[in-house]
Amino acid sequence: MKIVLVSEIPIVLEGLQCLLEKNGIEVAGLAYNGREAVSTAKALKPDVILMDIKIREFGGIDALKQIKAEMPNIKVVMFNITEGEEDPFEAVKYGASGFLLKNANTKVLMNLLFDLEKGKPPLSTYLAAKLSSECEGGHLTYRQWEVLEMVAKGKTYKEVGETLGLTERTVKYHMGRIIDRMHLENRAQVIAYAAQIGLIEI
């Protein structure tokens, strides 16, 4: 897997590069803003671009749009390391294959990258729109979506917590919020609903 990293913060790029290379992943290039992200993608044709959503010159979302329009085979994973109101669903809507929140740990990052390498499908535009429209008062959070997907696929709360770096109690809390927002009654209904909208097959 060949990756390009994009962030305007040098120490973030250096840290990610070191982490990925220690895990056997080739970092083909670095970019410091949206314009460089597009030109670097054209020059190096990486498999994946890991890009900070908060960058200058285009911005992360605008760079994402251009990359996916011109090079649709490149997978783009967005991340956010600072406080902000950026919506993961906005990134997914324009073709991102994933969105890492600022508290994501190494295991979450590596699992996402290896899933992409294996060809596992990312969160679809349809599903993002469907979930957000079905939720009372707006979107599920990206974290809630992650929990929903894993629980719907049969993972225990403990297994979900271990994968996402959460306590079992926190996973239970997220499931409670998901059930409330979707106007469902229990975990079984959540799984049935996930199958209905195409999140899982049963």
Short mmCIF file of C-alpha atoms in Angstrom, two decimals, residues 3-168:
data_model
loop_
_atom_site.label_atom_id
_atom_site.label_comp_id
_atom_site.label_asym_id
_atom_site.label_seq_id
_atom_site.Cartn_x
_atom_site.Cartn_y
_atom_site.Cartn_z
CA ILE A 3 0.15 6.41 0.99
CA VAL A 4 0.39 10.19 0.73
CA LEU A 5 -0.03 12.21 3.94
CA VAL A 6 -1.54 15.70 3.99
CA SER A 7 -1.48 18.17 6.88
CA GLU A 8 -0.23 21.71 7.37
CA ILE A 9 1.33 20.67 10.69
CA PRO A 10 4.82 19.18 10.10
CA ILE A 11 4.95 17.29 13.40
CA VAL A 12 1.68 15.53 12.50
CA LEU A 13 3.11 14.43 9.16
CA GLU A 14 6.33 13.24 10.77
CA GLY A 15 4.46 11.32 13.45
CA LEU A 16 2.12 9.63 10.98
CA GLN A 17 4.98 8.79 8.63
CA CYS A 18 6.95 7.16 11.44
CA LEU A 19 3.89 5.21 12.64
CA LEU A 20 2.95 3.93 9.20
CA GLU A 21 6.48 2.96 8.20
CA LYS A 22 6.89 1.03 11.46
CA ASN A 23 3.82 -0.94 10.41
CA GLY A 24 5.24 -1.72 6.99
CA ILE A 25 3.30 0.86 4.99
CA GLU A 26 5.11 2.94 2.37
CA VAL A 27 4.71 6.71 2.68
CA ALA A 28 5.23 7.89 -0.90
CA GLY A 29 4.92 11.62 -0.29
CA LEU A 30 3.87 14.51 1.93
CA ALA A 31 1.72 17.57 1.18
CA TYR A 32 1.09 20.65 3.32
CA ASN A 33 -2.09 22.11 1.81
CA GLY A 34 -4.97 21.26 -0.48
CA ARG A 35 -3.27 22.41 -3.66
CA GLU A 36 -0.21 20.30 -2.91
CA ALA A 37 -2.46 17.35 -2.07
CA VAL A 38 -3.99 17.42 -5.55
CA SER A 39 -0.66 17.86 -7.38
CA THR A 40 1.03 15.17 -5.29
CA ALA A 41 -1.84 12.77 -5.95
CA LYS A 42 -1.48 13.37 -9.71
CA ALA A 43 2.27 12.85 -9.61
CA LEU A 44 2.50 9.81 -7.33
CA LYS A 45 -0.84 8.02 -7.87
CA PRO A 46 -0.98 6.62 -4.31
CA ASP A 47 -3.40 3.94 -3.18
CA VAL A 48 -4.56 6.03 -0.23
CA ILE A 49 -4.37 9.68 0.83
CA LEU A 50 -4.60 10.36 4.56
CA MET A 51 -5.63 14.03 4.76
CA ASP A 52 -6.31 16.51 7.53
CA ILE A 53 -9.68 18.16 6.92
CA LYS A 54 -8.29 21.49 8.17
CA ILE A 55 -5.76 22.60 5.58
CA ARG A 56 -5.24 25.82 3.63
CA GLU A 57 -5.52 26.39 -0.13
CA PHE A 58 -8.73 24.59 -1.07
CA GLY A 59 -9.32 23.06 2.35
CA GLY A 60 -9.67 19.36 2.97
CA ILE A 61 -13.15 18.93 1.54
CA ASP A 62 -12.39 20.90 -1.64
CA ALA A 63 -9.17 18.94 -2.18
CA LEU A 64 -11.12 15.72 -1.62
CA LYS A 65 -13.70 16.72 -4.23
CA GLN A 66 -11.05 17.45 -6.85
CA ILE A 67 -9.04 14.31 -6.16
CA LYS A 68 -12.09 12.05 -6.38
CA ALA A 69 -13.33 13.82 -9.52
CA GLU A 70 -10.02 13.44 -11.34
CA MET A 71 -8.64 10.26 -9.72
CA PRO A 72 -11.61 8.25 -8.44
CA ASN A 73 -9.55 5.12 -7.77
CA ILE A 74 -7.52 6.84 -5.05
CA LYS A 75 -9.02 6.21 -1.62
CA VAL A 76 -9.06 9.23 0.68
CA VAL A 77 -9.29 9.01 4.45
CA MET A 78 -9.93 12.28 6.25
CA PHE A 79 -8.95 13.08 9.82
CA ASN A 80 -9.41 15.92 12.26
CA ILE A 81 -6.89 16.57 15.03
CA THR A 82 -8.41 19.75 16.44
CA GLU A 83 -11.71 20.84 17.87
CA GLY A 84 -14.22 21.72 15.20
CA GLU A 85 -17.65 21.23 13.73
CA GLU A 86 -16.57 19.35 10.61
CA ASP A 87 -19.10 16.69 9.75
CA PRO A 88 -17.76 13.24 8.83
CA PHE A 89 -20.82 12.73 6.65
CA GLU A 90 -19.81 15.75 4.56
CA ALA A 91 -16.51 14.06 3.79
CA VAL A 92 -18.17 10.73 3.03
CA LYS A 93 -20.69 12.44 0.77
CA TYR A 94 -17.86 13.63 -1.46
CA GLY A 95 -16.15 10.26 -1.64
CA ALA A 96 -14.01 9.80 1.47
CA SER A 97 -13.41 6.16 2.39
CA GLY A 98 -13.30 6.96 6.08
CA PHE A 99 -13.03 9.69 8.69
CA LEU A 100 -10.74 9.43 11.72
CA LEU A 101 -11.71 11.48 14.74
CA LYS A 102 -9.07 13.25 16.79
CA ASN A 103 -9.18 10.62 19.54
CA ALA A 104 -8.67 7.65 17.19
CA ASN A 105 -5.85 5.35 18.26
CA THR A 106 -3.25 3.48 16.22
CA LYS A 107 -5.34 0.31 16.12
CA VAL A 108 -8.32 2.12 14.59
CA LEU A 109 -6.11 3.73 11.94
CA MET A 110 -4.37 0.50 10.99
CA ASN A 111 -7.63 -1.49 10.91
CA LEU A 112 -9.15 1.09 8.58
CA LEU A 113 -6.15 1.05 6.24
CA PHE A 114 -5.96 -2.75 6.14
CA ASP A 115 -9.71 -2.94 5.48
CA LEU A 116 -9.26 -0.58 2.53
CA GLU A 117 -6.37 -2.69 1.25
CA LYS A 118 -8.60 -5.78 1.38
CA GLY A 119 -11.24 -3.98 -0.64
CA LYS A 120 -13.85 -3.76 2.09
CA PRO A 121 -16.44 -1.16 1.07
CA PRO A 122 -16.38 2.22 2.84
CA LEU A 123 -19.41 3.97 4.25
CA SER A 124 -21.59 4.72 1.25
CA THR A 125 -23.05 8.08 0.35
CA TYR A 126 -26.51 6.50 0.43
CA LEU A 127 -26.03 5.12 3.90
CA ALA A 128 -24.64 8.39 5.25
CA ALA A 129 -27.66 10.27 3.91
CA LYS A 130 -30.07 7.59 5.11
CA LEU A 131 -28.71 7.52 8.63
CA SER A 132 -28.63 11.28 8.98
CA SER A 133 -32.18 11.67 7.68
CA GLU A 134 -33.51 8.97 10.01
CA CYS A 135 -32.02 10.41 13.16
CA GLU A 136 -34.02 12.79 15.30
CA GLY A 137 -32.42 16.21 15.42
CA GLY A 138 -29.73 15.49 12.82
CA HIS A 139 -26.85 13.09 12.39
CA LEU A 140 -25.55 10.14 14.27
CA THR A 141 -21.98 10.94 15.16
CA TYR A 142 -19.28 9.09 13.28
CA ARG A 143 -18.42 7.22 16.48
CA GLN A 144 -22.05 6.13 16.82
CA TRP A 145 -22.01 4.95 13.22
CA GLU A 146 -18.89 2.88 13.93
CA VAL A 147 -20.56 1.30 16.96
CA LEU A 148 -23.76 0.63 15.00
CA GLU A 149 -21.91 -1.10 12.18
CA MET A 150 -19.90 -3.36 14.48
CA VAL A 151 -22.82 -4.28 16.74
CA ALA A 152 -24.99 -4.96 13.70
CA LYS A 153 -22.33 -7.37 12.43
CA GLY A 154 -22.48 -9.36 15.66
CA LYS A 155 -19.63 -7.89 17.70
CA THR A 156 -20.09 -7.84 21.46
CA TYR A 157 -19.86 -4.53 23.29
CA LYS A 158 -16.51 -5.68 24.69
CA GLU A 159 -15.16 -6.47 21.20
CA VAL A 160 -16.41 -3.13 19.87
CA GLY A 161 -14.72 -1.34 22.75
CA GLU A 162 -11.42 -3.12 22.21
CA THR A 163 -11.43 -2.25 18.50
CA LEU A 164 -12.38 1.41 18.96
CA GLY A 165 -10.42 2.05 22.14
CA LEU A 166 -13.55 2.54 24.26
CA THR A 167 -14.78 1.04 27.50
CA GLU A 168 -17.65 -1.42 27.36
#
